[in-house]
């Protein structure tokens, strides 16, 4: 009998021989047993003696918190390092309904349950969105400092060790199964403290440290295009706050952003007003002023209580994995085009990466290899790549000019468009369409774009 050993694929590229997770052997059988094969697989990574696998999670946002909790519950010795325990990232704070259930989020950390949205065109034509929502459906609005702290606390309860520290660098192992040495400054909570320099040996690292990820730099993960998000938290009078009780607004137009949108999202006792841009970063304050002007009548008398700015990645990094170091959340570049959504995808990627480590290490009893972590990337790309691609196309088509944005807002008035959009957003699954309605939508889309193009031509003549 002949024996053939096949090279295995581990995701986006060939694995090197030394990184094979297992060897698959196919044995040729007699013709009477045609098409029957016997597959033998064996775990190649060594068993750990006297200890469990140790993993460092760098970054304590949704990605890091979800990863640390999953690791700790899976028998992994888990260390989470976060610099700012009161982190309040300039984030719209919208989360889909499915996240509430998937991550068992208590309702008391959700500031508002938005059931209505207004999409407002460059010419201030407002379209009401939300009539297709069922009675139990809503978009959750959260403050990041509340959500992030809750997920970190839950990781601690599961057995993770949370350290207030600033990750600085990691030293790569000298051989295949040797530990990584991570360096960080540990803080004691005292104002002005420079921190104590500490080193720690770990078996694997999850980089969940945001768009400016130091972990990404340490593994030469490459750069990506990024947007600047600018947000002001504005305390408005109670009577005006009633208007935003369950309502969010999105503004599109060259004045508020040449390639993104402006927003007014309700929080517990204030509204978050913000905008973002990739192409015109130096003008971000001008765009923010325009967003405030567009909403001026509804936020009149408001007082700015906090100003925030932060980079937001526009596409995944060229490299998201190197041996036993993986990137998740913003560090990996998991923010969607068009909508700019990132919270759910951060938490989900953190959990998926941690699950791959738990499974590959057999609940912390074995060393992990790159092939184990690559399973997370394979699953992630298979599940979410279509979503990112579709939203990328939508942004390129409808955000390129004011006439195109007018067409986009016009389309949003269609009930079928609303249903498809909300179903896909709330449950993070591609909503099944109706062929006839899809055809009508295609025709209407073309019509809207033709009208937009005609308008642009007329404006050019003027």
PDB file of N, CA, C and O in Angstrom, residues 351-408:
ATOM      1  N   UNK A 351     -13.401  37.147  21.195  1.00  0.00           N
ATOM      2  CA  UNK A 351     -13.934  35.858  21.651  1.00  0.00           C
ATOM      3  C   UNK A 351     -13.510  34.722  20.710  1.00  0.00           C
ATOM      4  O   UNK A 351     -13.094  33.650  21.164  1.00  0.00           O
ATOM      5  N   UNK A 352     -13.586  34.962  19.393  1.00  0.00           N
ATOM      6  CA  UNK A 352     -13.232  33.918  18.430  1.00  0.00           C
ATOM      7  C   UNK A 352     -11.758  33.545  18.522  1.00  0.00           C
ATOM      8  O   UNK A 352     -11.395  32.365  18.433  1.00  0.00           O
ATOM      9  N   UNK A 353     -10.897  34.540  18.695  1.00  0.00           N
ATOM     10  CA  UNK A 353      -9.469  34.263  18.838  1.00  0.00           C
ATOM     11  C   UNK A 353      -9.202  33.448  20.098  1.00  0.00           C
ATOM     12  O   UNK A 353      -8.450  32.468  20.080  1.00  0.00           O
ATOM     13  N   UNK A 354      -9.837  33.838  21.190  1.00  0.00           N
ATOM     14  CA  UNK A 354      -9.657  33.124  22.459  1.00  0.00           C
ATOM     15  C   UNK A 354     -10.182  31.694  22.360  1.00  0.00           C
ATOM     16  O   UNK A 354      -9.569  30.753  22.891  1.00  0.00           O
ATOM     17  N   UNK A 355     -11.308  31.512  21.680  1.00  0.00           N
ATOM     18  CA  UNK A 355     -11.861  30.164  21.518  1.00  0.00           C
ATOM     19  C   UNK A 355     -10.895  29.274  20.747  1.00  0.00           C
ATOM     20  O   UNK A 355     -10.744  28.082  21.068  1.00  0.00           O
ATOM     21  N   UNK A 356     -10.227  29.837  19.734  1.00  0.00           N
ATOM     22  CA  UNK A 356      -9.259  29.057  18.967  1.00  0.00           C
ATOM     23  C   UNK A 356      -8.086  28.629  19.848  1.00  0.00           C
ATOM     24  O   UNK A 356      -7.566  27.507  19.720  1.00  0.00           O
ATOM     25  N   UNK A 357      -7.660  29.514  20.757  1.00  0.00           N
ATOM     26  CA  UNK A 357      -6.561  29.178  21.664  1.00  0.00           C
ATOM     27  C   UNK A 357      -6.989  28.121  22.671  1.00  0.00           C
ATOM     28  O   UNK A 357      -6.256  27.165  22.960  1.00  0.00           O
ATOM     29  N   UNK A 358      -8.182  28.264  23.220  1.00  0.00           N
ATOM     30  CA  UNK A 358      -8.695  27.276  24.182  1.00  0.00           C
ATOM     31  C   UNK A 358      -8.791  25.902  23.528  1.00  0.00           C
ATOM     32  O   UNK A 358      -8.371  24.889  24.090  1.00  0.00           O
ATOM     33  N   UNK A 359      -9.335  25.877  22.314  1.00  0.00           N
ATOM     34  CA  UNK A 359      -9.479  24.593  21.609  1.00  0.00           C
ATOM     35  C   UNK A 359      -8.123  24.011  21.253  1.00  0.00           C
ATOM     36  O   UNK A 359      -7.863  22.821  21.466  1.00  0.00           O
ATOM     37  N   UNK A 360      -7.232  24.846  20.704  1.00  0.00           N
ATOM     38  CA  UNK A 360      -5.924  24.354  20.286  1.00  0.00           C
ATOM     39  C   UNK A 360      -5.068  23.868  21.439  1.00  0.00           C
ATOM     40  O   UNK A 360      -4.263  22.939  21.279  1.00  0.00           O
ATOM     41  N   UNK A 361      -5.236  24.490  22.613  1.00  0.00           N
ATOM     42  CA  UNK A 361      -4.440  24.101  23.784  1.00  0.00           C
ATOM     43  C   UNK A 361      -5.113  23.023  24.619  1.00  0.00           C
ATOM     44  O   UNK A 361      -4.573  22.633  25.659  1.00  0.00           O
ATOM     45  N   UNK A 362      -6.279  22.574  24.158  1.00  0.00           N
ATOM     46  CA  UNK A 362      -7.058  21.592  24.923  1.00  0.00           C
ATOM     47  C   UNK A 362      -7.262  22.083  26.357  1.00  0.00           C
ATOM     48  O   UNK A 362      -6.867  21.458  27.327  1.00  0.00           O
ATOM     49  N   UNK A 363      -7.902  23.254  26.427  1.00  0.00           N
ATOM     50  CA  UNK A 363      -8.210  23.906  27.707  1.00  0.00           C
ATOM     51  C   UNK A 363      -6.962  24.197  28.534  1.00  0.00           C
ATOM     52  O   UNK A 363      -6.942  24.014  29.755  1.00  0.00           O
ATOM     53  N   UNK A 364      -5.937  24.679  27.847  1.00  0.00           N
ATOM     54  CA  UNK A 364      -4.754  25.142  28.551  1.00  0.00           C
ATOM     55  C   UNK A 364      -3.750  24.087  28.914  1.00  0.00           C
ATOM     56  O   UNK A 364      -2.763  24.388  29.592  1.00  0.00           O
ATOM     57  N   UNK A 365      -3.924  22.858  28.454  1.00  0.00           N
ATOM     58  CA  UNK A 365      -3.019  21.771  28.849  1.00  0.00           C
ATOM     59  C   UNK A 365      -1.883  21.546  27.858  1.00  0.00           C
ATOM     60  O   UNK A 365      -0.940  20.820  28.164  1.00  0.00           O
ATOM     61  N   UNK A 366      -1.976  22.146  26.667  1.00  0.00           N
ATOM     62  CA  UNK A 366      -0.937  21.997  25.656  1.00  0.00           C
ATOM     63  C   UNK A 366      -0.451  23.360  25.181  1.00  0.00           C
ATOM     64  O   UNK A 366      -1.154  24.352  25.292  1.00  0.00           O
ATOM     65  N   UNK A 367       0.731  23.383  24.597  1.00  0.00           N
ATOM     66  CA  UNK A 367       1.235  24.578  23.941  1.00  0.00           C
ATOM     67  C   UNK A 367       0.439  24.791  22.646  1.00  0.00           C
ATOM     68  O   UNK A 367      -0.058  23.844  22.046  1.00  0.00           O
ATOM     69  N   UNK A 368       0.297  26.043  22.253  1.00  0.00           N
ATOM     70  CA  UNK A 368      -0.374  26.337  20.988  1.00  0.00           C
ATOM     71  C   UNK A 368       0.652  26.693  19.919  1.00  0.00           C
ATOM     72  O   UNK A 368       1.797  27.031  20.224  1.00  0.00           O
ATOM     73  N   UNK A 369       0.205  26.618  18.655  1.00  0.00           N
ATOM     74  CA  UNK A 369       1.054  26.950  17.524  1.00  0.00           C
ATOM     75  C   UNK A 369       0.315  27.930  16.624  1.00  0.00           C
ATOM     76  O   UNK A 369      -0.879  28.184  16.811  1.00  0.00           O
ATOM     77  N   UNK A 370       1.023  28.454  15.624  1.00  0.00           N
ATOM     78  CA  UNK A 370       0.396  29.408  14.706  1.00  0.00           C
ATOM     79  C   UNK A 370      -0.833  28.799  14.027  1.00  0.00           C
ATOM     80  O   UNK A 370      -1.831  29.480  13.805  1.00  0.00           O
ATOM     81  N   UNK A 371      -0.769  27.501  13.726  1.00  0.00           N
ATOM     82  CA  UNK A 371      -1.903  26.852  13.059  1.00  0.00           C
ATOM     83  C   UNK A 371      -3.167  26.914  13.913  1.00  0.00           C
ATOM     84  O   UNK A 371      -4.276  27.020  13.380  1.00  0.00           O
ATOM     85  N   UNK A 372      -3.020  26.864  15.223  1.00  0.00           N
ATOM     86  CA  UNK A 372      -4.187  26.956  16.115  1.00  0.00           C
ATOM     87  C   UNK A 372      -4.820  28.335  16.027  1.00  0.00           C
ATOM     88  O   UNK A 372      -6.042  28.471  15.913  1.00  0.00           O
ATOM     89  N   UNK A 373      -3.999  29.380  16.084  1.00  0.00           N
ATOM     90  CA  UNK A 373      -4.508  30.741  16.028  1.00  0.00           C
ATOM     91  C   UNK A 373      -5.041  31.085  14.640  1.00  0.00           C
ATOM     92  O   UNK A 373      -5.971  31.878  14.501  1.00  0.00           O
ATOM     93  N   UNK A 374      -4.451  30.458  13.601  1.00  0.00           N
ATOM     94  CA  UNK A 374      -4.902  30.756  12.247  1.00  0.00           C
ATOM     95  C   UNK A 374      -6.324  30.285  12.007  1.00  0.00           C
ATOM     96  O   UNK A 374      -7.031  30.812  11.133  1.00  0.00           O
ATOM     97  N   UNK A 375      -6.798  29.329  12.779  1.00  0.00           N
ATOM     98  CA  UNK A 375      -8.188  28.881  12.638  1.00  0.00           C
ATOM     99  C   UNK A 375      -9.153  30.029  12.930  1.00  0.00           C
ATOM    100  O   UNK A 375     -10.231  30.103  12.348  1.00  0.00           O
ATOM    101  N   UNK A 376      -8.768  30.910  13.857  1.00  0.00           N
ATOM    102  CA  UNK A 376      -9.595  32.086  14.140  1.00  0.00           C
ATOM    103  C   UNK A 376      -9.700  32.979  12.911  1.00  0.00           C
ATOM    104  O   UNK A 376     -10.794  33.453  12.564  1.00  0.00           O
ATOM    105  N   UNK A 377      -8.580  33.222  12.223  1.00  0.00           N
ATOM    106  CA  UNK A 377      -8.604  34.067  11.033  1.00  0.00           C
ATOM    107  C   UNK A 377      -9.442  33.439   9.920  1.00  0.00           C
ATOM    108  O   UNK A 377     -10.200  34.128   9.235  1.00  0.00           O
ATOM    109  N   UNK A 378      -9.304  32.138   9.737  1.00  0.00           N
ATOM    110  CA  UNK A 378     -10.080  31.452   8.707  1.00  0.00           C
ATOM    111  C   UNK A 378     -11.576  31.599   8.975  1.00  0.00           C
ATOM    112  O   UNK A 378     -12.358  31.899   8.068  1.00  0.00           O
ATOM    113  N   UNK A 379     -11.964  31.393  10.209  1.00  0.00           N
ATOM    114  CA  UNK A 379     -13.380  31.489  10.572  1.00  0.00           C
ATOM    115  C   UNK A 379     -13.875  32.926  10.442  1.00  0.00           C
ATOM    116  O   UNK A 379     -14.983  33.179   9.951  1.00  0.00           O
ATOM    117  N   UNK A 380     -13.051  33.872  10.874  1.00  0.00           N
ATOM    118  CA  UNK A 380     -13.431  35.281  10.803  1.00  0.00           C
ATOM    119  C   UNK A 380     -13.656  35.719   9.357  1.00  0.00           C
ATOM    120  O   UNK A 380     -14.679  36.311   9.034  1.00  0.00           O
ATOM    121  N   UNK A 381     -12.688  35.423   8.503  1.00  0.00           N
ATOM    122  CA  UNK A 381     -12.788  35.845   7.109  1.00  0.00           C
ATOM    123  C   UNK A 381     -13.977  35.194   6.408  1.00  0.00           C
ATOM    124  O   UNK A 381     -14.674  35.842   5.621  1.00  0.00           O
ATOM    125  N   UNK A 382     -14.211  33.939   6.686  1.00  0.00           N
ATOM    126  CA  UNK A 382     -15.334  33.241   6.062  1.00  0.00           C
ATOM    127  C   UNK A 382     -16.669  33.839   6.502  1.00  0.00           C
ATOM    128  O   UNK A 382     -17.613  33.961   5.700  1.00  0.00           O
ATOM    129  N   UNK A 383     -16.750  34.238   7.765  1.00  0.00           N
ATOM    130  CA  UNK A 383     -18.015  34.736   8.315  1.00  0.00           C
ATOM    131  C   UNK A 383     -18.288  36.184   7.936  1.00  0.00           C
ATOM    132  O   UNK A 383     -19.419  36.538   7.578  1.00  0.00           O
ATOM    133  N   UNK A 384     -17.267  37.052   7.982  1.00  0.00           N
ATOM    134  CA  UNK A 384     -17.518  38.492   7.896  1.00  0.00           C
ATOM    135  C   UNK A 384     -16.956  39.193   6.659  1.00  0.00           C
ATOM    136  O   UNK A 384     -17.283  40.358   6.427  1.00  0.00           O
ATOM    137  N   UNK A 385     -16.118  38.519   5.869  1.00  0.00           N
ATOM    138  CA  UNK A 385     -15.564  39.197   4.700  1.00  0.00           C
ATOM    139  C   UNK A 385     -16.652  39.759   3.782  1.00  0.00           C
ATOM    140  O   UNK A 385     -16.537  40.906   3.320  1.00  0.00           O
ATOM    141  N   UNK A 386     -17.747  39.027   3.481  1.00  0.00           N
ATOM    142  CA  UNK A 386     -18.785  39.591   2.603  1.00  0.00           C
ATOM    143  C   UNK A 386     -19.387  40.886   3.144  1.00  0.00           C
ATOM    144  O   UNK A 386     -19.665  41.814   2.384  1.00  0.00           O
ATOM    145  N   UNK A 387     -19.590  40.966   4.466  1.00  0.00           N
ATOM    146  CA  UNK A 387     -20.151  42.177   5.066  1.00  0.00           C
ATOM    147  C   UNK A 387     -19.246  43.370   4.831  1.00  0.00           C
ATOM    148  O   UNK A 387     -19.692  44.447   4.422  1.00  0.00           O
ATOM    149  N   UNK A 388     -17.950  43.187   5.065  1.00  0.00           N
ATOM    150  CA  UNK A 388     -17.002  44.289   4.878  1.00  0.00           C
ATOM    151  C   UNK A 388     -16.943  44.709   3.415  1.00  0.00           C
ATOM    152  O   UNK A 388     -16.862  45.902   3.102  1.00  0.00           O
ATOM    153  N   UNK A 389     -17.003  43.745   2.512  1.00  0.00           N
ATOM    154  CA  UNK A 389     -16.904  44.060   1.093  1.00  0.00           C
ATOM    155  C   UNK A 389     -18.115  44.845   0.613  1.00  0.00           C
ATOM    156  O   UNK A 389     -17.988  45.842  -0.114  1.00  0.00           O
ATOM    157  N   UNK A 390     -19.310  44.426   1.015  1.00  0.00           N
ATOM    158  CA  UNK A 390     -20.536  45.107   0.600  1.00  0.00           C
ATOM    159  C   UNK A 390     -20.547  46.548   1.102  1.00  0.00           C
ATOM    160  O   UNK A 390     -20.866  47.487   0.366  1.00  0.00           O
ATOM    161  N   UNK A 391     -20.185  46.755   2.367  1.00  0.00           N
ATOM    162  CA  UNK A 391     -20.195  48.099   2.937  1.00  0.00           C
ATOM    163  C   UNK A 391     -19.115  48.974   2.309  1.00  0.00           C
ATOM    164  O   UNK A 391     -19.295  50.191   2.167  1.00  0.00           O
ATOM    165  N   UNK A 392     -18.014  48.378   1.920  1.00  0.00           N
ATOM    166  CA  UNK A 392     -16.959  49.118   1.219  1.00  0.00           C
ATOM    167  C   UNK A 392     -17.492  49.635  -0.122  1.00  0.00           C
ATOM    168  O   UNK A 392     -17.286  50.803  -0.485  1.00  0.00           O
ATOM    169  N   UNK A 393     -18.213  48.782  -0.837  1.00  0.00           N
ATOM    170  CA  UNK A 393     -18.790  49.181  -2.124  1.00  0.00           C
ATOM    171  C   UNK A 393     -19.823  50.290  -1.935  1.00  0.00           C
ATOM    172  O   UNK A 393     -19.845  51.278  -2.683  1.00  0.00           O
ATOM    173  N   UNK A 394     -20.689  50.135  -0.925  1.00  0.00           N
ATOM    174  CA  UNK A 394     -21.707  51.151  -0.671  1.00  0.00           C
ATOM    175  C   UNK A 394     -21.086  52.505  -0.379  1.00  0.00           C
ATOM    176  O   UNK A 394     -21.567  53.544  -0.853  1.00  0.00           O
ATOM    177  N   UNK A 395     -20.004  52.513   0.396  1.00  0.00           N
ATOM    178  CA  UNK A 395     -19.352  53.776   0.711  1.00  0.00           C
ATOM    179  C   UNK A 395     -18.776  54.429  -0.550  1.00  0.00           C
ATOM    180  O   UNK A 395     -18.903  55.639  -0.749  1.00  0.00           O
ATOM    181  N   UNK A 396     -18.167  53.619  -1.406  1.00  0.00           N
ATOM    182  CA  UNK A 396     -17.582  54.161  -2.631  1.00  0.00           C
ATOM    183  C   UNK A 396     -18.648  54.694  -3.583  1.00  0.00           C
ATOM    184  O   UNK A 396     -18.430  55.671  -4.296  1.00  0.00           O
ATOM    185  N   UNK A 397     -19.828  54.047  -3.607  1.00  0.00           N
ATOM    186  CA  UNK A 397     -20.887  54.455  -4.528  1.00  0.00           C
ATOM    187  C   UNK A 397     -21.628  55.687  -4.025  1.00  0.00           C
ATOM    188  O   UNK A 397     -21.849  56.650  -4.770  1.00  0.00           O
ATOM    189  N   UNK A 398     -22.010  55.676  -2.723  1.00  0.00           N
ATOM    190  CA  UNK A 398     -22.935  56.688  -2.232  1.00  0.00           C
ATOM    191  C   UNK A 398     -22.297  57.832  -1.450  1.00  0.00           C
ATOM    192  O   UNK A 398     -22.964  58.825  -1.164  1.00  0.00           O
ATOM    193  N   UNK A 399     -21.023  57.719  -1.066  1.00  0.00           N
ATOM    194  CA  UNK A 399     -20.401  58.790  -0.298  1.00  0.00           C
ATOM    195  C   UNK A 399     -19.485  59.655  -1.159  1.00  0.00           C
ATOM    196  O   UNK A 399     -18.755  60.492  -0.653  1.00  0.00           O
ATOM    197  N   UNK A 400     -19.517  59.474  -2.476  1.00  0.00           N
ATOM    198  CA  UNK A 400     -18.527  60.143  -3.314  1.00  0.00           C
ATOM    199  C   UNK A 400     -18.894  61.574  -3.667  1.00  0.00           C
ATOM    200  O   UNK A 400     -18.042  62.351  -4.097  1.00  0.00           O
ATOM    201  N   UNK A 401     -20.176  61.961  -3.545  1.00  0.00           N
ATOM    202  CA  UNK A 401     -20.599  63.324  -3.891  1.00  0.00           C
ATOM    203  C   UNK A 401     -21.916  63.624  -3.200  1.00  0.00           C
ATOM    204  O   UNK A 401     -22.646  62.715  -2.790  1.00  0.00           O
ATOM    205  N   UNK A 402     -22.245  64.907  -3.101  1.00  0.00           N
ATOM    206  CA  UNK A 402     -23.527  65.275  -2.493  1.00  0.00           C
ATOM    207  C   UNK A 402     -24.724  64.732  -3.275  1.00  0.00           C
ATOM    208  O   UNK A 402     -25.683  64.238  -2.661  1.00  0.00           O
ATOM    209  N   UNK A 403     -24.749  64.795  -4.614  1.00  0.00           N
ATOM    210  CA  UNK A 403     -25.867  64.189  -5.338  1.00  0.00           C
ATOM    211  C   UNK A 403     -26.018  62.699  -5.049  1.00  0.00           C
ATOM    212  O   UNK A 403     -27.140  62.188  -4.918  1.00  0.00           O
ATOM    213  N   UNK A 404     -24.892  61.971  -4.941  1.00  0.00           N
ATOM    214  CA  UNK A 404     -24.966  60.545  -4.617  1.00  0.00           C
ATOM    215  C   UNK A 404     -25.524  60.342  -3.211  1.00  0.00           C
ATOM    216  O   UNK A 404     -26.276  59.395  -2.959  1.00  0.00           O
ATOM    217  N   UNK A 405     -25.165  61.242  -2.287  1.00  0.00           N
ATOM    218  CA  UNK A 405     -25.705  61.141  -0.926  1.00  0.00           C
ATOM    219  C   UNK A 405     -27.199  61.429  -0.915  1.00  0.00           C
ATOM    220  O   UNK A 405     -27.951  60.830  -0.140  1.00  0.00           O
ATOM    221  N   UNK A 406     -27.644  62.371  -1.730  1.00  0.00           N
ATOM    222  CA  UNK A 406     -29.085  62.629  -1.848  1.00  0.00           C
ATOM    223  C   UNK A 406     -29.798  61.362  -2.316  1.00  0.00           C
ATOM    224  O   UNK A 406     -30.876  61.013  -1.818  1.00  0.00           O
ATOM    225  N   UNK A 407     -29.192  60.666  -3.289  1.00  0.00           N
ATOM    226  CA  UNK A 407     -29.770  59.415  -3.786  1.00  0.00           C
ATOM    227  C   UNK A 407     -29.807  58.363  -2.687  1.00  0.00           C
ATOM    228  O   UNK A 407     -30.779  57.603  -2.555  1.00  0.00           O
ATOM    229  N   UNK A 408     -28.743  58.321  -1.883  1.00  0.00           N
ATOM    230  CA  UNK A 408     -28.672  57.357  -0.791  1.00  0.00           C
ATOM    231  C   UNK A 408     -29.793  57.589   0.225  1.00  0.00           C
ATOM    232  O   UNK A 408     -30.482  56.646   0.642  1.00  0.00           O
TER     233      UNK A 408
END
